[in-house]
């Protein structure tokens, strides 16, 4: 059976948006047209592809298998059309990015407004999440990562500062009462505000000085989910609740204001900055190419 490309695109749009109305709003088409396209596709294939309820739409097992293969193929088609149409000169369309919360907070605010101003035909959809995501399966064009190993078919472009540090700090009143650590192991006697990854693993507290690395298994009264709960840990530190260990950029405003005091600054561990990454074995859609070029130009300026 030769499935119609428009019907396949409609299925992908509805699944990505989680509903017919949502997909219709995003694509500027009618919900009834999308519904008819999906029904036509299901009738031709002889299998149900979407579970429909009054509140949500989700792929069936067969639909999920089809969408896993369909997403990359549709992206190739869109990118090929962009190439032929010359839309690189006036890039338009939607660019979908998955980024860690820290990148959404520290990296993208300096990039997104001027990028959108320079490219009014592009719409950005950004999901801030700290779990690792399969770009193609989840329908993203690109992502940002700190330090994780990238798959062999991914292309990585530096984005943001190339070197960052983990900073350790506490409120001056807390340090006045509990003392100021002189060595990372002194933190074992302090109330530490910890973070936990989405996998359930606790974020390590590592320090480095003169080539020596010290890892401390701290404990304390508060543990938060990294990303979504980080601001709560910062608030607790500002209120004198304990010592926090976090990206320097996140803490820098409070360090500069004096609300937080640096702790063990000679031991703050540096690490490489983040990368924008995207699949290398496919044509690059025009909106993503425009963003890559913009990021590279900002890095060189």
XYZ file of C-alpha atoms in Angstrom:
301
model
C 0.000 0.000 0.000
C 1.417 3.414 -0.944
C 0.641 5.656 2.008
C 0.129 9.319 1.194
C 2.968 11.532 2.429
C 0.499 14.152 3.643
C -1.362 11.569 5.715
C 1.892 10.347 7.230
C 2.860 13.934 8.072
C -0.528 14.449 9.708
C -0.035 11.364 11.883
C 3.396 12.587 13.000
C 2.069 16.073 13.762
C -0.828 14.778 15.858
C 1.387 12.357 17.795
C 3.984 15.053 18.455
C 1.396 17.582 19.635
C -0.580 15.062 21.672
C -3.913 15.948 20.089
C -5.717 16.970 16.906
C -6.573 20.492 18.061
C -3.052 21.127 19.318
C -1.547 19.895 16.037
C -4.017 21.983 14.048
C -3.074 25.149 15.967
C 0.636 24.471 15.549
C 0.348 23.750 11.844
C -2.287 26.272 10.858
C -4.620 23.573 9.501
C -7.998 22.191 10.502
C -8.407 19.529 13.174
C -11.047 17.797 11.061
C -8.601 17.580 8.150
C -5.970 15.989 10.372
C -8.523 13.549 11.790
C -9.636 12.519 8.306
C -6.005 12.033 7.213
C -5.282 9.730 10.151
C -8.512 7.773 9.587
C -7.612 7.377 5.921
C -4.142 6.127 6.842
C -5.515 3.647 9.389
C -8.067 2.364 6.894
C -5.404 1.854 4.254
C -3.075 0.041 6.643
C -5.845 -1.915 8.341
C -4.555 -1.128 11.821
C -5.282 1.478 14.492
C -2.386 3.904 14.907
C -3.671 6.252 17.626
C -5.546 5.743 20.887
C -8.112 8.537 21.119
C -9.820 9.749 24.283
C -11.675 12.952 25.062
C -8.558 14.276 26.792
C -5.578 12.941 24.909
C -4.204 11.111 21.890
C -1.368 8.602 22.097
C 0.185 6.162 19.611
C -0.781 2.514 19.727
C 2.008 -0.048 19.696
C 1.772 -0.222 15.898
C 1.619 3.557 15.676
C 4.702 3.949 17.853
C 6.668 1.545 15.640
C 5.635 3.455 12.540
C 6.468 6.835 14.094
C 9.929 5.641 15.159
C 10.734 5.028 11.500
C 8.668 7.879 10.163
C 10.212 10.778 12.110
C 13.701 10.657 10.563
C 12.254 10.053 7.081
C 9.936 13.066 7.260
C 12.795 15.207 8.550
C 14.824 14.200 5.492
C 11.958 15.145 3.191
C 11.533 18.557 4.853
C 15.264 19.239 4.705
C 15.421 18.230 1.033
C 12.583 20.615 0.191
C 14.388 23.377 2.090
C 17.510 22.763 0.049
C 15.674 22.931 -3.279
C 13.441 25.864 -2.412
C 16.355 28.072 -1.408
C 14.816 28.691 2.018
C 18.295 28.948 3.505
C 18.225 32.560 2.335
C 14.994 33.172 4.264
C 14.813 30.235 6.668
C 11.363 29.491 8.004
C 9.731 26.733 9.975
C 9.965 25.221 13.430
C 13.199 24.375 15.232
C 12.792 21.938 18.132
C 15.542 21.738 20.755
C 15.960 19.625 23.892
C 18.270 21.238 26.433
C 19.218 20.820 30.096
C 17.643 23.300 32.479
C 21.005 24.931 33.185
C 21.473 25.683 29.478
C 17.991 27.186 29.272
C 18.913 29.383 32.223
C 22.528 30.314 31.501
C 23.202 29.856 27.772
C 20.053 30.432 25.749
C 18.879 33.799 27.144
C 21.787 35.515 25.377
C 21.120 33.657 22.105
C 17.396 33.194 21.629
C 16.134 36.827 21.482
C 18.691 38.036 18.911
C 18.308 34.815 16.888
C 14.535 35.205 16.650
C 14.928 38.881 15.796
C 17.297 37.964 12.964
C 15.032 35.161 11.682
C 11.367 36.167 12.040
C 10.234 33.194 9.960
C 11.543 30.654 12.486
C 9.586 29.356 15.477
C 11.544 27.863 18.370
C 10.216 25.044 20.551
C 12.529 24.352 23.499
C 12.057 21.569 26.033
C 14.176 22.017 29.167
C 14.761 18.565 30.648
C 17.720 16.900 32.282
C 17.143 13.310 31.175
C 18.940 12.134 28.034
C 16.678 12.101 24.995
C 16.768 10.227 21.684
C 16.582 13.217 19.342
C 15.017 11.563 16.330
C 12.595 9.336 18.226
C 11.358 12.317 20.261
C 11.036 14.603 17.228
C 13.802 17.079 18.099
C 16.121 18.659 15.549
C 19.022 19.174 17.950
C 19.966 19.299 21.607
C 22.500 20.665 24.061
C 24.626 18.529 26.348
C 27.305 19.063 28.962
C 30.118 16.548 28.884
C 28.197 13.378 28.052
C 29.619 11.166 25.341
C 27.909 11.837 22.028
C 26.954 9.038 19.674
C 29.225 8.507 16.688
C 26.746 9.889 14.165
C 26.288 13.187 16.007
C 27.906 16.487 15.079
C 28.830 18.773 17.989
C 29.179 22.564 17.851
C 30.501 24.533 20.857
C 27.849 26.776 22.376
C 28.320 29.140 25.308
C 31.449 29.519 27.477
C 34.062 26.865 26.757
C 35.116 26.504 30.377
C 32.840 26.600 33.406
C 33.346 25.704 37.057
C 31.408 24.094 39.845
C 31.177 26.636 42.622
C 30.599 25.979 46.313
C 28.966 28.616 48.497
C 26.872 29.332 51.562
C 25.232 32.301 53.234
C 27.647 34.333 55.400
C 25.407 33.849 58.437
C 25.544 30.068 58.025
C 29.354 30.142 57.801
C 29.594 32.451 60.810
C 27.722 29.862 62.848
C 29.183 26.623 61.461
C 32.690 27.668 60.465
C 34.389 28.028 57.071
C 35.702 24.817 55.488
C 39.415 24.850 54.651
C 39.493 21.483 52.853
C 36.771 19.626 50.908
C 36.653 16.903 53.578
C 35.577 19.551 56.099
C 32.210 19.515 54.287
C 31.464 16.149 55.929
C 30.646 18.143 59.056
C 28.324 20.586 57.272
C 24.707 20.690 56.134
C 24.965 20.238 52.364
C 22.198 20.898 49.865
C 22.376 18.106 47.320
C 21.068 17.330 43.855
C 19.924 14.055 42.333
C 19.812 13.124 38.648
C 16.681 11.796 36.955
C 18.301 8.338 37.113
C 18.203 8.514 40.909
C 21.967 8.874 41.297
C 23.236 11.644 43.562
C 25.314 14.334 41.879
C 28.947 14.028 43.005
C 30.737 16.800 44.853
C 34.211 16.891 43.322
C 37.013 19.356 43.936
C 40.346 19.835 42.232
C 43.563 21.640 43.131
C 47.092 21.285 41.746
C 46.076 18.157 39.874
C 44.589 16.469 42.947
C 40.898 15.526 42.766
C 38.904 15.016 45.950
C 35.407 13.530 45.897
C 33.302 14.024 49.026
C 30.161 12.051 49.868
C 28.299 14.831 51.634
C 24.944 14.722 53.395
C 22.413 17.287 54.471
C 18.823 18.280 55.104
C 17.709 18.793 51.479
C 18.068 16.863 48.218
C 16.394 18.124 45.027
C 15.928 16.869 41.485
C 18.624 18.528 39.396
C 17.137 21.088 37.058
C 13.558 21.364 38.212
C 14.458 21.639 41.899
C 17.715 23.558 41.690
C 16.184 26.957 42.401
C 14.754 25.537 45.630
C 18.225 24.463 46.735
C 19.576 27.936 45.922
C 16.780 29.512 47.954
C 17.647 27.245 50.884
C 21.291 28.274 50.655
C 20.347 31.957 50.557
C 18.228 31.428 53.675
C 21.198 29.952 55.533
C 20.141 26.320 55.192
C 23.517 24.963 54.195
C 26.281 24.697 51.608
C 25.469 24.437 47.891
C 27.619 23.086 45.039
C 26.462 24.210 41.602
C 27.382 25.770 38.253
C 29.262 28.990 38.940
C 27.086 30.871 36.460
C 23.953 29.925 38.389
C 25.401 31.204 41.664
C 27.348 34.178 40.272
C 24.633 36.853 40.849
C 24.379 35.846 44.516
C 28.159 35.715 44.903
C 28.496 39.174 43.388
C 25.778 40.597 45.645
C 27.306 39.056 48.760
C 24.187 37.029 49.555
C 26.358 33.932 49.183
C 30.001 33.615 50.156
C 32.466 31.486 48.155
C 33.586 28.314 49.910
C 36.823 26.497 48.980
C 37.242 28.641 45.849
C 40.811 27.435 45.122
C 39.286 23.940 44.821
C 36.518 24.792 42.352
C 36.684 22.216 39.583
C 36.618 23.410 35.939
C 34.837 21.462 33.199
C 34.245 21.871 29.443
C 31.365 23.989 28.232
C 28.280 22.628 26.453
C 27.767 21.560 22.853
C 24.894 21.888 20.441
C 24.562 18.449 18.824
C 22.532 17.054 15.947
C 22.488 13.954 13.710
C 25.216 13.947 11.103
C 23.680 11.412 8.741
C 20.883 13.573 7.390
C 20.258 16.841 5.619
C 20.189 19.760 8.034
C 16.804 21.572 8.062
C 17.006 25.267 7.207
C 15.964 26.520 10.708
C 18.646 24.361 12.333
C 21.269 25.463 9.805
C 20.408 29.087 10.572
C 20.790 28.439 14.312
C 24.111 26.632 13.842
C 25.458 29.498 11.739
C 24.216 32.000 14.332
C 25.884 30.110 17.207
C 29.164 29.848 15.290
C 29.112 33.554 14.431
C 28.464 34.516 18.059
C 31.300 32.269 19.178
C 33.699 33.905 16.773
C 32.641 37.458 17.625
